Coordinates of C-alpha atoms and ligand atoms in Angstrom, one line a residue:
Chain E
X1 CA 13.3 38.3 -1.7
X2 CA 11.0 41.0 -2.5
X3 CA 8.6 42.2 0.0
X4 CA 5.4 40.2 -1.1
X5 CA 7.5 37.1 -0.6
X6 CA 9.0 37.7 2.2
X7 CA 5.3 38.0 3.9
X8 CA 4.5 35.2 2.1
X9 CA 7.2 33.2 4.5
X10 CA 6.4 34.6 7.3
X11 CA 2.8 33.8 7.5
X12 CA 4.1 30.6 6.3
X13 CA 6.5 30.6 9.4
X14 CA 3.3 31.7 12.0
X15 CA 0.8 29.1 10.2
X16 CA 3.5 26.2 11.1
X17 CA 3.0 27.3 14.3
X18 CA 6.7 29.1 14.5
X19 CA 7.5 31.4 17.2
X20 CA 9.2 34.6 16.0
X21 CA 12.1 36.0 18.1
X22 CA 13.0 39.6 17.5
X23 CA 16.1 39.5 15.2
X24 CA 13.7 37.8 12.6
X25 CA 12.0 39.2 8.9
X26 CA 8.5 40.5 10.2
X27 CA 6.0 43.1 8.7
X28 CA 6.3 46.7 9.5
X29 CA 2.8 46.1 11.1
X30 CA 3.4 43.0 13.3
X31 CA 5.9 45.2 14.6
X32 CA 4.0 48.0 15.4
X33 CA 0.6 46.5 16.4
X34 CA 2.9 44.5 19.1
X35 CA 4.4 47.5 20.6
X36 CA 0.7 48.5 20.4
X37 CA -0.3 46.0 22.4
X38 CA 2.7 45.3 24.8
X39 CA 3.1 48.9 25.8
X40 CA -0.3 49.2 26.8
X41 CA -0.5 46.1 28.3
X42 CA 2.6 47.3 30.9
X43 CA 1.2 50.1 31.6
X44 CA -1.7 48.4 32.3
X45 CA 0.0 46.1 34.9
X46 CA 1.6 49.7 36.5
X47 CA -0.8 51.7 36.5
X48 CA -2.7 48.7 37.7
X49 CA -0.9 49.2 41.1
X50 CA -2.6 52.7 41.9
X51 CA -6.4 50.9 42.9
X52 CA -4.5 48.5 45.2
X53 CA -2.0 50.7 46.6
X54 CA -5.0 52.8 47.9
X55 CA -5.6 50.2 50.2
X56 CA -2.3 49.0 51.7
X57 CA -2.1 51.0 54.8
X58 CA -5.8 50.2 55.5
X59 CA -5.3 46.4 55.4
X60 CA -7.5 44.7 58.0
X61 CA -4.5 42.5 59.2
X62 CA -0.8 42.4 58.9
X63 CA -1.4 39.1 56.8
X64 CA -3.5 41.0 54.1
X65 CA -1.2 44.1 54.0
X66 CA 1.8 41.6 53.7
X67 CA 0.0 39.4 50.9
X68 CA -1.2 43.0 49.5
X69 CA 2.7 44.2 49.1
X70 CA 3.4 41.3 48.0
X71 CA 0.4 41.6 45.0
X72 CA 1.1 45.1 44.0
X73 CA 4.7 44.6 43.9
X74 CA 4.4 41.7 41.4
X75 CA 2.2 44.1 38.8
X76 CA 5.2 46.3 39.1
X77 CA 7.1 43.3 38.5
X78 CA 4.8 42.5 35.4
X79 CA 4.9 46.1 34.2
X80 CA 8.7 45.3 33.8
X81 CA 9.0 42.0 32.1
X82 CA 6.5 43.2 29.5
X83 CA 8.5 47.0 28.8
X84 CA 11.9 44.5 28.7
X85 CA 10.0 42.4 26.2
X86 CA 8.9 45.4 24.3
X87 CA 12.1 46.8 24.1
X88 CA 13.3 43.9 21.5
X89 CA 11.0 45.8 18.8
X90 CA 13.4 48.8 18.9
X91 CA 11.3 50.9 20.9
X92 CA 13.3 52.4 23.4
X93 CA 11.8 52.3 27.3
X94 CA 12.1 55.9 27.6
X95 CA 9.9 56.4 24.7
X96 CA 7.0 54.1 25.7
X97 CA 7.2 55.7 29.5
X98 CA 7.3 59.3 27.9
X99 CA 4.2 58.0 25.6
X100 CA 2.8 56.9 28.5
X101 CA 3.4 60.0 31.1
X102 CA 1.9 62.0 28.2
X103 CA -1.0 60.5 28.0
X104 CA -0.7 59.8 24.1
X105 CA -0.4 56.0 25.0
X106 CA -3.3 54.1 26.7
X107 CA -4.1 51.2 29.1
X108 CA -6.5 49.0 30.5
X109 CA -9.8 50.7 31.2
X110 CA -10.5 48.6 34.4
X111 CA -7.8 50.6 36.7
X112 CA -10.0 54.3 36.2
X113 CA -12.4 52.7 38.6
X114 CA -11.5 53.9 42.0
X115 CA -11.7 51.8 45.1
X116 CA -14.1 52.1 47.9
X117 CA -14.2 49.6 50.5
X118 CA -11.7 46.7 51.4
X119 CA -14.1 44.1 49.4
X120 CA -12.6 45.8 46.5
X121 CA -9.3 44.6 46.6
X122 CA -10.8 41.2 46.9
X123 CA -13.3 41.9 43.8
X124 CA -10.0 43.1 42.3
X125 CA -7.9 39.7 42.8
X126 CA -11.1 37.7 41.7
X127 CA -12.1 39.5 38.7
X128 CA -9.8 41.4 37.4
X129 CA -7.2 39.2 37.9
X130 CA -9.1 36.6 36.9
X131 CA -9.9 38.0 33.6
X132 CA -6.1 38.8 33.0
X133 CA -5.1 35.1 33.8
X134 CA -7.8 34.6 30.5
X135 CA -6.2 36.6 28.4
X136 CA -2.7 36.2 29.7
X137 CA -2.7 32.1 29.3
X138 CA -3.7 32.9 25.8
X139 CA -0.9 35.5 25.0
X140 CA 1.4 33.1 26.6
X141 CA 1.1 30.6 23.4
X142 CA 1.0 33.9 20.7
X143 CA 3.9 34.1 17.9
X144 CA 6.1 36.6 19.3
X145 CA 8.6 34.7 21.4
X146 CA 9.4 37.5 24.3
X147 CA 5.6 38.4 24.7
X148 CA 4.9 34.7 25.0
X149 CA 7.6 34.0 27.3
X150 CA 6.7 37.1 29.7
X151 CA 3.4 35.9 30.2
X152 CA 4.0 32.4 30.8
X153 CA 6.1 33.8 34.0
X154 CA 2.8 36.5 34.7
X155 CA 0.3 33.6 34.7
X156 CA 2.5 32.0 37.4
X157 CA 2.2 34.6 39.5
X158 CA -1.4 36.1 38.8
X159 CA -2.6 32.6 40.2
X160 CA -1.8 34.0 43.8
X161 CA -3.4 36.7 42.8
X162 CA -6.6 35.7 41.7
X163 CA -7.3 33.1 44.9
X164 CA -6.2 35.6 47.6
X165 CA -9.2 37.7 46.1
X166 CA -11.4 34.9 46.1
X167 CA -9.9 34.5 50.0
X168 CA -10.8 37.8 50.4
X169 CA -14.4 37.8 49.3
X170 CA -15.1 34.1 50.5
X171 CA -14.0 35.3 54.1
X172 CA -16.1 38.4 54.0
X173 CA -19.1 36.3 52.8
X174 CA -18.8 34.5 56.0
X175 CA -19.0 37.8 58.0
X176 CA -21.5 39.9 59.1
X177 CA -24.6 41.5 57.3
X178 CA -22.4 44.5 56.7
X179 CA -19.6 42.2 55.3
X180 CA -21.6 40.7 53.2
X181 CA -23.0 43.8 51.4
X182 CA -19.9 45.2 51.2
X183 CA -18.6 42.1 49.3
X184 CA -21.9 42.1 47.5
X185 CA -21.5 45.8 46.7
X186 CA -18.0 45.3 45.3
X187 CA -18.9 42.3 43.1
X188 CA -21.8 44.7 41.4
X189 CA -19.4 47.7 40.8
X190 CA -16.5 45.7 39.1
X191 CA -18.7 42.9 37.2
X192 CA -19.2 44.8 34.4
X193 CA -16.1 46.8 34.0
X194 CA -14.5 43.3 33.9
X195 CA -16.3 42.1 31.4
X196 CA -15.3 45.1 29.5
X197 CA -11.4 44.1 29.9
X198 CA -11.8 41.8 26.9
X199 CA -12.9 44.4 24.5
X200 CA -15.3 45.2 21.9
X201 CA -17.5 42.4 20.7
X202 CA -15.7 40.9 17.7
X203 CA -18.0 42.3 14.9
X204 CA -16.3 46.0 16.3
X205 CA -12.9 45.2 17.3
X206 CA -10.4 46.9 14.7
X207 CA -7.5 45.1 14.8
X208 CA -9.0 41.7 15.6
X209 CA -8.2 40.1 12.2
X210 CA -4.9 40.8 11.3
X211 CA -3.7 39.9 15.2
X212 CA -5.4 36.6 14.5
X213 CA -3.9 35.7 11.3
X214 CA -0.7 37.0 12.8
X215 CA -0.9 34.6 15.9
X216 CA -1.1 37.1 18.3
X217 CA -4.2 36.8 19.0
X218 CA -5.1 33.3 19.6
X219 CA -8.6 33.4 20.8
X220 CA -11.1 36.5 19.7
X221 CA -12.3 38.8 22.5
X222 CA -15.8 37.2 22.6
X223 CA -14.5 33.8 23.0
X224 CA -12.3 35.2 26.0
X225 CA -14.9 36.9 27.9
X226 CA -17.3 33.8 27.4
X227 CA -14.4 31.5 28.9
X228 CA -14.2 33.8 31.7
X229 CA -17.7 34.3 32.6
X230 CA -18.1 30.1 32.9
X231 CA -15.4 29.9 34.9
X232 CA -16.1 32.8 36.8
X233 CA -20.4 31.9 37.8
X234 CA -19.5 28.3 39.5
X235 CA -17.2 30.3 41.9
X236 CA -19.7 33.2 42.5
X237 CA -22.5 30.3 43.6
X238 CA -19.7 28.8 45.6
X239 CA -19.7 32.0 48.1
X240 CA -23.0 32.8 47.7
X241 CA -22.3 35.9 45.5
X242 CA -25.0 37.4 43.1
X243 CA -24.3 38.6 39.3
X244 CA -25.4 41.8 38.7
X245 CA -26.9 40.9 35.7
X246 CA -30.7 39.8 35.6
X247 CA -30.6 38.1 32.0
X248 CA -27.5 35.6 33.2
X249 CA -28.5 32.0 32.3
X250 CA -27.3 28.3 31.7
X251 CA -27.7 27.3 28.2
X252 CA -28.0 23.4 28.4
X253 CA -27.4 23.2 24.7
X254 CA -24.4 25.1 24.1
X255 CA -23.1 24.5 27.9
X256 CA -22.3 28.1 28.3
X257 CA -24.0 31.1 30.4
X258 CA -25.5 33.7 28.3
X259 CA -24.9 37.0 29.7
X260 CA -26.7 40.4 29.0
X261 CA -25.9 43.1 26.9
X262 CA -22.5 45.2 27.9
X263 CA -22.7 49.0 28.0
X264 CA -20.2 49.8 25.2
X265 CA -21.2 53.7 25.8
X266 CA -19.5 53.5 29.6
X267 CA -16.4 51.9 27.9
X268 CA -16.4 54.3 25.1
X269 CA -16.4 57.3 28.2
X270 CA -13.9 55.6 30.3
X271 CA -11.5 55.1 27.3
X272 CA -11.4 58.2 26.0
X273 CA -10.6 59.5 29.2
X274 CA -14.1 60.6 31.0
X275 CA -13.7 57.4 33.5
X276 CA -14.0 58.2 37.3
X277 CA -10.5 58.1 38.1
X278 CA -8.4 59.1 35.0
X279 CA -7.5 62.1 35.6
X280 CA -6.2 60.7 39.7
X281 CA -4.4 58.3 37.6
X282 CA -2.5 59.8 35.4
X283 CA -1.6 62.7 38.1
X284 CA -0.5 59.9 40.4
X285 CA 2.1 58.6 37.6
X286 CA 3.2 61.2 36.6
X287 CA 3.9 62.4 40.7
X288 CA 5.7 59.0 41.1
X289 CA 8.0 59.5 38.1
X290 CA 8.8 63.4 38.6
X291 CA 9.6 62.2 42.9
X292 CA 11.9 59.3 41.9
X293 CA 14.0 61.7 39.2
X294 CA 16.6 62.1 42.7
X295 CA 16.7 58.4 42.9
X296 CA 17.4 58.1 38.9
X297 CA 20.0 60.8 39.4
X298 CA 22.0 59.6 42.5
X299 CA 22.3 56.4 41.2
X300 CA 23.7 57.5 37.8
X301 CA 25.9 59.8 39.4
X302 CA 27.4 57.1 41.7
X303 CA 28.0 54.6 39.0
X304 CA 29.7 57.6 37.3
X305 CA 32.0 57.9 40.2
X306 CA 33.0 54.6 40.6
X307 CA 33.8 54.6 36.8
X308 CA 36.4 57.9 37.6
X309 CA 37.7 56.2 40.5
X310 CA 38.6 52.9 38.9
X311 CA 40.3 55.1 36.2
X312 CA 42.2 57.1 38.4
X313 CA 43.7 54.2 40.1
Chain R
X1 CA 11.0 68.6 33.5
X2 CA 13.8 66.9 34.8
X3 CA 16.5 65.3 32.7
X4 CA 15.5 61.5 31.6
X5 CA 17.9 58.8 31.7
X6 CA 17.9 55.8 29.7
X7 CA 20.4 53.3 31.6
X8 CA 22.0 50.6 30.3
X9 CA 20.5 47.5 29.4
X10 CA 22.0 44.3 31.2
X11 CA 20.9 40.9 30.5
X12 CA 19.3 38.8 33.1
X13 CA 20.4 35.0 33.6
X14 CA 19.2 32.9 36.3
X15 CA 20.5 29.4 37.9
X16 CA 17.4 27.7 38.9
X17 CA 19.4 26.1 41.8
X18 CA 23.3 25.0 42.4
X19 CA 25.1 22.8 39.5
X20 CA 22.2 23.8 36.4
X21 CA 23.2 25.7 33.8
X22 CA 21.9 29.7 33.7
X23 CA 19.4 30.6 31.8
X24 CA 18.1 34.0 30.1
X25 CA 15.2 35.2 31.8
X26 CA 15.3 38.6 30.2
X27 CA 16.3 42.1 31.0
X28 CA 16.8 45.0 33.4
X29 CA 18.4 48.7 32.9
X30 CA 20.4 50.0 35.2
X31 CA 23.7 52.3 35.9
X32 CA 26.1 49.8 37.2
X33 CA 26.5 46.3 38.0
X34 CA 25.5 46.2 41.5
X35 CA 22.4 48.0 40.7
X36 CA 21.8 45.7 37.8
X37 CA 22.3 42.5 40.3
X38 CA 19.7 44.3 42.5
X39 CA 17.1 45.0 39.6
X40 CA 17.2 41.9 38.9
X41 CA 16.6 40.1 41.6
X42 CA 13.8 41.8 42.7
X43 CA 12.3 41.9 38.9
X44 CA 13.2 37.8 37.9
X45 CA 12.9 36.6 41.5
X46 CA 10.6 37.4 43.8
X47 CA 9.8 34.0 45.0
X48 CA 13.7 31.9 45.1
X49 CA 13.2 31.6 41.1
X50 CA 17.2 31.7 41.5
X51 CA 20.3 30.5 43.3
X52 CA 22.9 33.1 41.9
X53 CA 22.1 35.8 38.9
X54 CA 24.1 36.6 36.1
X55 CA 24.0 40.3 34.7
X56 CA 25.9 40.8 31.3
X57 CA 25.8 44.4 29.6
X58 CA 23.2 43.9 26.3
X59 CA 25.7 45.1 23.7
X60 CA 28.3 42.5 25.0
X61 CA 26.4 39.9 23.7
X62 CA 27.4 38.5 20.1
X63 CA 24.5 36.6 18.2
X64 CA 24.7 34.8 15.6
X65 CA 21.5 36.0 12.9
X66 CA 18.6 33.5 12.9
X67 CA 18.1 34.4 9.0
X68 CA 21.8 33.1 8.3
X69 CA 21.3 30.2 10.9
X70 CA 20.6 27.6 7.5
X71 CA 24.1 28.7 6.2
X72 CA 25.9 29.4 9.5
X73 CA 25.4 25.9 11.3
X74 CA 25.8 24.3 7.8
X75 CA 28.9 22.0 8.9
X76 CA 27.5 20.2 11.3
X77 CA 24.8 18.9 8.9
X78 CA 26.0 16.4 7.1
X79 CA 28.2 14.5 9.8
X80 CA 25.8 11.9 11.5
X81 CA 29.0 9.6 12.2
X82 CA 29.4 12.2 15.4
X83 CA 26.3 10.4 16.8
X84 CA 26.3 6.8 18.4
X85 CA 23.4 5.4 16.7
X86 CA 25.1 5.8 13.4
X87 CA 27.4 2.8 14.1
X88 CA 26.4 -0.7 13.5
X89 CA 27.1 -3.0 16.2
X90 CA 25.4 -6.3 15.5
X91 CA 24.9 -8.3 19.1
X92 CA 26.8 -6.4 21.3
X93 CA 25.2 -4.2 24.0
X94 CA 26.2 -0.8 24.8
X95 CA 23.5 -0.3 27.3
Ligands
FE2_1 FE1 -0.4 41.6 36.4
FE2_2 FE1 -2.2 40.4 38.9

């Protein structure tokens, strides 16, 4: 089969609705674009730890440090599954951690906002989770079997996530004055840098169409952020949080909230590396991965001296 | 810069609990088995997702090619007799 044809069957093979495992015929750029995509996406979920971790020893009880641990521990844990998933397109983990430590490879714009106050980590579980349990339950059904598969474990988890935020916030609502603006105060800073998570509108997104056509997209990043944002405004009346965002409304007709406009220039800034906390990022990663290189090293050299002793024997 | 290591890749299988068969659940590097056992229990389950893990080094695996699969799995194709409901058995009931 020449080249044209075999495209031919695989678009046939995504339009049936097909999942494609990694041993199978695919084009050079539904390769790359899903290394794209799943490389930033771990780092995402590690360097998603950082914000969080900030706040473990401060916990306000051994229950929220506990839960906390527990929280960060599984974005480690998601970091993981998506680098093992990865690795099926013959990109080697080393690489996509040395992309990564580099700073040649990016992720998820939300995690170069620091955190101020404990209402953030509960902001952080509501919105930010919740906008990743959006876009994760529609990766989970995308064309590339291991991507699919490591997000239909993720969404398990990011549930937990997402209502011990809500705990968090709901709790604090029910607090004192101060509580409450803190809560309030939290909501406002990470609002709009979650609406942001779902990317450029769709008349600007760049890769948008072939990701569609290739399945691995299933949903454009408009359609994403406007299923978040009705899912999210019920819960925010619920607690008796406020929006930032003056031009919110209820459209009876279309039954969906219209929101106001989204500051592309801040994402633009934070993207390209001019966010608050990039630069504490990236030092911060690249800290953890140059203090752990004893731990790397012990534990190859004591596999390496079991393997001498069991051949001396 | 220190020296980077790329371990070993071991795949992952998981019995959900006691007398089901394993199932893949994906993959984990590391240097030896133990470690491997370790990785992946706290990567694949965090919350009792397993009874007992499976690790199995990645290039011990022998797979048969999905683009071959048509050819490869070929004789089983045309022998429905090796199922029951391909046998006519007027009145009686096997239930
Ligand atoms: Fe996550
Ligand atoms: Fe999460």
């Amino acid at each position: 089969m020449n080249q044209q044809e075999l495209e031919k069957k695989f678009q046939d093979r995504i339009d049936k609705g097909e999942i494609i495992e990694p041993k199978d015929w695919m084009p050079e750029q539904y390769r790359k674009q899903l290394i794209r995509m799943m490389s930033q996406h771990a780092h995402s979920e590690v360097v998603g730890m950082l914000p969080e971790g900030n706040w473990i020893t401060r916990a306000p009880s051994l229950r929220r440090k506990a839960v906390l641990l527990a929280k960060v521990q599984d974005e480690g844990g998601h970091g993981l599954y998506i680098y093992s998933g990865a690795e099926t397109l013959d990109i080697s983990r080393e690489e996509m951690v040395g992309e990564f430590l580099s700073g040649k490879a990016k992720y998820s714009s939300i995690f170069n906002y620091p955190t101020l106050s404990w209402a953030d980590m509960g902001a952080i579980g509501w919105l930010v989770d919740g906008a990743a349990i959006v876009n994760q339950t529609a990766l989970a059904k995308c064309s590339y079997g291991p991507y699919a598969r490591a997000m239909v474990r993720i969404c398990k988890e990011e549930n937990f996530h997402h209502k011990q935020g809500y705990e968090i916030l709901a709790t604090l609502m029910k607090g004192t004055k101060e509580q409450r603006e803190m809560a309030q105060d939290s909501v406002s800073r990470f609002w709009w840098p979650s609406l942001m998570m779902f990317g450029p509108h769709d008349k600007d997104s760049p890769h948008s169409s072939d990701l569609l056509r290739w399945k691995v997209k299933l949903f454009s990043n408009d359609t994403l952020r406007q299923r978040f944002i009705d899912r999210t405004i019920p819960q925010a009346e619920n607690i008796g949080i406020e929006i930032p965002d003056p031009a919110l409304k209820w459209n009876e007709e279309t039954r969906h909230y219209e929101h106001g406009e989204i500051d592309w220039n801040e994402f633009k800034n934070v993207i390209s590396g001019r966010g608050i906390c990039n630069k504490e990022r990236m030092k911060a990663r690249r800290k953890a991965h140059e203090d752990g290189a004893w731990v790397r090293e012990a534990a190859e050299a004591y596999a390496q001296k079991k393997v001498s002793k069991a051949v001396a024997v | 810069m220190t020296k980077e290591t790329q371990w070993p890749l071991w795949e992952v299988f998981l019995q959900k609990k006691f007398g089901v068969p394993f199932e893949h659940a994906g993959n984990v590097h590391a240097p030896d088995k133990e470690m491997a056992l370790q990785n992946a229990r706290d990567v694949y389950s965090r919350r009792n997702e397993a009874t007992c893990i499976w690790v199995v080094p990645s290039e011990a695996i022998a797979s048969s090619s999905p683009e071959d699969a048509g050819s490869f799995f070929d004789p089983a194709n045309d022998k429905i007799y090796r199922h029951p409901n391909f046998y006519k058995t007027p009145g009686a009931s096997f239930e």
